Coordinates of C-alpha atoms in Angstrom, one line a residue:
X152 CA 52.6 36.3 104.1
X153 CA 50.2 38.4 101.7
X154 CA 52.6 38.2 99.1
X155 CA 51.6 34.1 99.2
X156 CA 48.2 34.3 98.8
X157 CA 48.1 34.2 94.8
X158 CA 50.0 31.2 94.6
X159 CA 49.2 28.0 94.7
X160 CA 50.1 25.3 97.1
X161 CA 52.8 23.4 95.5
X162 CA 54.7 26.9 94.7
X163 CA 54.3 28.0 98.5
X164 CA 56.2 24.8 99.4
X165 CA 58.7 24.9 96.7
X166 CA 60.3 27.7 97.5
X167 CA 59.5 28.3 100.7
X168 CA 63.3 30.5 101.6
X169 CA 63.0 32.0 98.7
X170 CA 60.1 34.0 99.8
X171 CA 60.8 34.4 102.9
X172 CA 64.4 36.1 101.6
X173 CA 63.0 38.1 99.2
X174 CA 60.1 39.3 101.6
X175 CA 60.1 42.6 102.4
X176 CA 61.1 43.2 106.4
X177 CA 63.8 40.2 105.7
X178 CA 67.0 42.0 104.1
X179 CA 68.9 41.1 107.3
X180 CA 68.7 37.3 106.3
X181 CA 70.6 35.6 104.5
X182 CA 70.0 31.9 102.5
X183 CA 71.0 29.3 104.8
X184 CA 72.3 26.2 103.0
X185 CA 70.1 23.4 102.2
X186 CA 73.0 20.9 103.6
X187 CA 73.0 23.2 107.2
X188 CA 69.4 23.0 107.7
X189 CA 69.1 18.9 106.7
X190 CA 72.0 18.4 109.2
X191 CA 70.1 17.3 112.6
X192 CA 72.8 18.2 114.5
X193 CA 73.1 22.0 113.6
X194 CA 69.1 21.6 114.9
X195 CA 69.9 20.3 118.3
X196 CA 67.5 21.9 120.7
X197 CA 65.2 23.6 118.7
X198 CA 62.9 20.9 119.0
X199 CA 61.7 22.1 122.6
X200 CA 61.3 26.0 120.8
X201 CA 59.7 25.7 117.9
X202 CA 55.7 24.5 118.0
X203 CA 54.8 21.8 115.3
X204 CA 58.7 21.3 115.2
X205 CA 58.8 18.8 112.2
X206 CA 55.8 20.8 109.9
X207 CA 57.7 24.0 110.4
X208 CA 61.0 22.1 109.2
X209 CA 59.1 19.7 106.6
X210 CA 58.4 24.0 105.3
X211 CA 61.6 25.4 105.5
X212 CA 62.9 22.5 103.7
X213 CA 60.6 22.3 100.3
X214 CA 59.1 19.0 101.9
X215 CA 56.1 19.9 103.3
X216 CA 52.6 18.2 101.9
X217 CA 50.2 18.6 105.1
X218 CA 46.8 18.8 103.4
X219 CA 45.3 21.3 106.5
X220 CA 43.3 24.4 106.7
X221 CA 44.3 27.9 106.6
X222 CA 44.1 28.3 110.4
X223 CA 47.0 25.6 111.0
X224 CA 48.4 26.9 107.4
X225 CA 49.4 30.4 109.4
X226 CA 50.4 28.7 112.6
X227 CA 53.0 26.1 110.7
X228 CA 54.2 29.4 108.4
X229 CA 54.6 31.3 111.9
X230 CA 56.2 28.3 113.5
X231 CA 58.8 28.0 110.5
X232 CA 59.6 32.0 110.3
X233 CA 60.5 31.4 113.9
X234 CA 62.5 28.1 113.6
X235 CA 63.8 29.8 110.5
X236 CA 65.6 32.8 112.7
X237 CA 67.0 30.1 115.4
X238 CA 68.7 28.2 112.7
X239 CA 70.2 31.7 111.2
X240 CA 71.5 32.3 114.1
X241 CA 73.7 29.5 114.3
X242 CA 74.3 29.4 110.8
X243 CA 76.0 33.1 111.0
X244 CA 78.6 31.9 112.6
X245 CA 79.4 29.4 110.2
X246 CA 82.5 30.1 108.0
X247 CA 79.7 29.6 105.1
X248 CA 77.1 32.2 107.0
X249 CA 80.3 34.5 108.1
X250 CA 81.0 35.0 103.8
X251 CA 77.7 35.9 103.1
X252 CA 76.8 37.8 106.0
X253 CA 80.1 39.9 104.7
X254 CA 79.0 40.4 101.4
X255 CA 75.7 41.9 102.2
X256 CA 77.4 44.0 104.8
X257 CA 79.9 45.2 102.1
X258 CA 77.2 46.3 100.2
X259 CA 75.5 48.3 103.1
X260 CA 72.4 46.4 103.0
X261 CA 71.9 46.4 107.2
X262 CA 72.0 50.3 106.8
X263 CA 75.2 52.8 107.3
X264 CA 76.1 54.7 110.7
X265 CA 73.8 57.8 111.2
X266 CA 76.8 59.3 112.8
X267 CA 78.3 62.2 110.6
X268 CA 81.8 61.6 112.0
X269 CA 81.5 58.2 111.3
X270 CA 80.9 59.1 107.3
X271 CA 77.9 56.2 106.1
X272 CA 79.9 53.2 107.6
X273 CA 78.5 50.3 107.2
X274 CA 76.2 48.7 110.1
X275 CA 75.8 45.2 111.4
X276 CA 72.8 43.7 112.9
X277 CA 73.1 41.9 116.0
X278 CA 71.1 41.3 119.2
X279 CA 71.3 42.5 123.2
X280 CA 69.9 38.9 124.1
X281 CA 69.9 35.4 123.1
X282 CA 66.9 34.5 124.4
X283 CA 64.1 34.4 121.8
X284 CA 61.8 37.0 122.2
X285 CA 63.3 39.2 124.2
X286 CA 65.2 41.9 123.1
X287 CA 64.7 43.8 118.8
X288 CA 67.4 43.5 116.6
X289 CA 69.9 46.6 117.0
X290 CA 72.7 47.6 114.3
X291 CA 76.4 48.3 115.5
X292 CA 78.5 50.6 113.9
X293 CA 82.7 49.3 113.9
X294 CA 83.8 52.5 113.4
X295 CA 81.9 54.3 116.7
X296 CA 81.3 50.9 118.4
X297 CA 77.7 52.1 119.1
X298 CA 74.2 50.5 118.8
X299 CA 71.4 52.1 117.1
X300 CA 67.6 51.3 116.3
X301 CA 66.8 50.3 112.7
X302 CA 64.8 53.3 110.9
X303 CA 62.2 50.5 109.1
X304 CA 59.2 49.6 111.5
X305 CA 60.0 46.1 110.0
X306 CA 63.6 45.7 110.7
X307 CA 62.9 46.7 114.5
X308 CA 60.2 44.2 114.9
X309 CA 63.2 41.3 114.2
X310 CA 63.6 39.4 117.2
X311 CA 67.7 40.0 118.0
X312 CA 68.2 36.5 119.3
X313 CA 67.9 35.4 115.4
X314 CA 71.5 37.2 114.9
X315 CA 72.8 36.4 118.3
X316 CA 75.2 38.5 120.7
X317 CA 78.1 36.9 119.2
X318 CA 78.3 37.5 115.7
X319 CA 79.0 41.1 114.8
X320 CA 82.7 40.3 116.9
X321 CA 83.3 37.0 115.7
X322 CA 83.2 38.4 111.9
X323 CA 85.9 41.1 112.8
X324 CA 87.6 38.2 114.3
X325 CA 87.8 36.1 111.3
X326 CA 88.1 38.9 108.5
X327 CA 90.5 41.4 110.8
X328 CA 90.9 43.5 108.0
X329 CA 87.7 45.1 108.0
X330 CA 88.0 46.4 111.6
X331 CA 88.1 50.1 110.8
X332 CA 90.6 52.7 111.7
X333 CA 89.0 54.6 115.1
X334 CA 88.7 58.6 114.0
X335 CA 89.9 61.0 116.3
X336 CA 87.4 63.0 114.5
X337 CA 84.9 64.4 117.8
X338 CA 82.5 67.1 117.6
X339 CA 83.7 69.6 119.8
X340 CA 80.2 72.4 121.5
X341 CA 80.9 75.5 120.7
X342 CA 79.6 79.3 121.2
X343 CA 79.9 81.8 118.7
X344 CA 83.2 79.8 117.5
X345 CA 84.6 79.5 121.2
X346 CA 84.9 76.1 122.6
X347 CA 82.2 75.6 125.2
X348 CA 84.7 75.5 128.8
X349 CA 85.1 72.4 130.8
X350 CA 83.7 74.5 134.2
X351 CA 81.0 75.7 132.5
X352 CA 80.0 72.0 131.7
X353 CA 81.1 70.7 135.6
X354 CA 78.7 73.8 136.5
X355 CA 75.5 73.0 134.5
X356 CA 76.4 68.9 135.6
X357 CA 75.9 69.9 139.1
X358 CA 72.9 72.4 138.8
X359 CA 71.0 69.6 137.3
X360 CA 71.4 66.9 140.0
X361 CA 70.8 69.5 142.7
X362 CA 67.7 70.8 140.8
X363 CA 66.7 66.8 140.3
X364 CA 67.2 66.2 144.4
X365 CA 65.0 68.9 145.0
X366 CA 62.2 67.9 143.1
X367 CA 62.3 64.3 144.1
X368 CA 62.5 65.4 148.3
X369 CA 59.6 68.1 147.4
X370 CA 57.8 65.0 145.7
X371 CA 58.5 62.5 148.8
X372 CA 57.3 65.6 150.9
X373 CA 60.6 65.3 152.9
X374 CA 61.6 68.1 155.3
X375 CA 65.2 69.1 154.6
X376 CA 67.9 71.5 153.9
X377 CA 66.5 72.3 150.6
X378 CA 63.8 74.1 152.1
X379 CA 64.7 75.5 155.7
X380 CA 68.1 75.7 155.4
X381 CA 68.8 75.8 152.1
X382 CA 71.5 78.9 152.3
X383 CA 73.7 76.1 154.9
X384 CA 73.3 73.3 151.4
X385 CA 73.9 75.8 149.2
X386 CA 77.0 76.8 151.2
X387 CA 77.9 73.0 151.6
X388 CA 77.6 72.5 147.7
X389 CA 79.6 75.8 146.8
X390 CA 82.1 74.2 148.9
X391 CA 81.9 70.6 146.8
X392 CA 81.5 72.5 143.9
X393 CA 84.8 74.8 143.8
X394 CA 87.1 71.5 144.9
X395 CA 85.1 69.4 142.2
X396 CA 85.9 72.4 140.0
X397 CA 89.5 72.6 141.1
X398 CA 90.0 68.4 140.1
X399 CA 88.1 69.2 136.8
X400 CA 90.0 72.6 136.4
X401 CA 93.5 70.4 136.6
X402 CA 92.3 67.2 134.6
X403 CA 91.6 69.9 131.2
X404 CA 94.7 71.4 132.6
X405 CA 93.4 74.9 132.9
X406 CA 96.0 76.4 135.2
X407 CA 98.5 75.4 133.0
X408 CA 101.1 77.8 131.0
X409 CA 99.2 79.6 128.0
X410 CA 98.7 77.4 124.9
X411 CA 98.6 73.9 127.0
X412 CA 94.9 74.9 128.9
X413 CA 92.3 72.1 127.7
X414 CA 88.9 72.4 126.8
X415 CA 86.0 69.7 126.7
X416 CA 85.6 68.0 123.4

């Protein structure tokens, strides 16, 4: 909006989705046809979501000529930002939307995978909700099929109902060929060069929850095993613990003749 504030009235209304493209915070957008926004039906609904409904479209559309003061000025330009993300929404999903979407994710302007094993891959943004206002827009990684948090403050402050829950599988859908090849790559814990063992994880697993049960029945001020009997538990969970160790012992296949014993990964 502070970019605006040198220019004059008729240019704020000209190109009003030029801006708001070009504004910084807004690199997830893309343009959204002139023809797709002037088409009532793609707008069915938005009526109801959007406040000053018609001045926020009369803006988004180059057609707005409300003579009104800077107070309603902001309120319209927030109103039209909003209606502006509703619309996009939709319009991703469009065989139009779906082609440029793909081009900027080609390019890598969502952002690349901060997973090393995933090697920069290209991100998509998408939302957890479809509900307006609810959830911040996340990026998904193909290659890891994992959500993470935008780095820019600006990007995570984009409500994720503007991209939807839909769209970042319904593009791998149309353009199949850009589903990437799932590595095998994992990163495997290690000490001093020797794989961290499949027990020794199990072990630390169970120490934890017994250490967390502790703490919340010392908390709740609970009387139990953990502090007067807490040799009977302790021989109770040695018990659990060496036949949950046996199932996790055979599932790595340690037991097994030399050179087929697992470790974790």
């Amino acid at each position: 909006m502070d970019d605006f504030v040198s220019e004059s009235d008729s240019d704020y209304t000209s190109y009003w989705r030029d801006w708001f493209i070009s504004s910084r915070g807004n690199e997830y957008f893309c343009e959204i046809d002139e023809d797709y926004l002037t088409d009532r039906f793609n707008l069915t609904g938005l009526n109801t979501e959007v406040q000053y409904y018609q001045y926020a479209l009369d803006l988004v559309t180059d057609v707005f000529d409300l003579d009104c003061d800077d107070e309603m000025r902001e309120t319209i330009e927030k109103s039209a930002r909003h209606l502006y993300g509703l619309v996009h929404a939709r319009y991703i999903v469009t065989t139009r939307g779906l082609a440029k979407m793909l081009e900027k994710y080609k390019k890598a302007d969502f952002g690349k995978c901060p997973r090393v094993m995933c090697h920069s891959h290209p991100l998509l943004p998408m939302g957890l909700s479809d509900v307006p206002s609810s959830k911040p827009v996340k990026l998904y990684c193909a290659r890891c099929e994992d959500i993470y948090n935008p780095k820019s403050s600006r990007h995570a402050a984009i409500d994720g109902a503007y991209f939807g829950t839909s769209f970042h599988n319904i593009i791998f859908q149309v353009y199949p060929a850009l589903i990437p090849s799932k590595s095998a790559e994992r990163y495997v814990p290690r000490v001093y060069g020797f794989k961290v063992h499949a027990a020794a994880a199990l072990v630390r697993w169970q120490n934890n929850k017994r250490d967390d049960m502790r703490r919340r029945l010392r908390k709740m001020e609970i009387e139990s095993g953990f502090k007067d009997g807490e040799d009977s538990i302790d021989g109770d969970e040695d018990d659990d613990l060496e036949e949950d160790e046996e199932v996790a012992l055979g599932e790595y296949g340690v037991g097994q003749p030399a050179g087929e014993a697992g470790t974790i990964a």
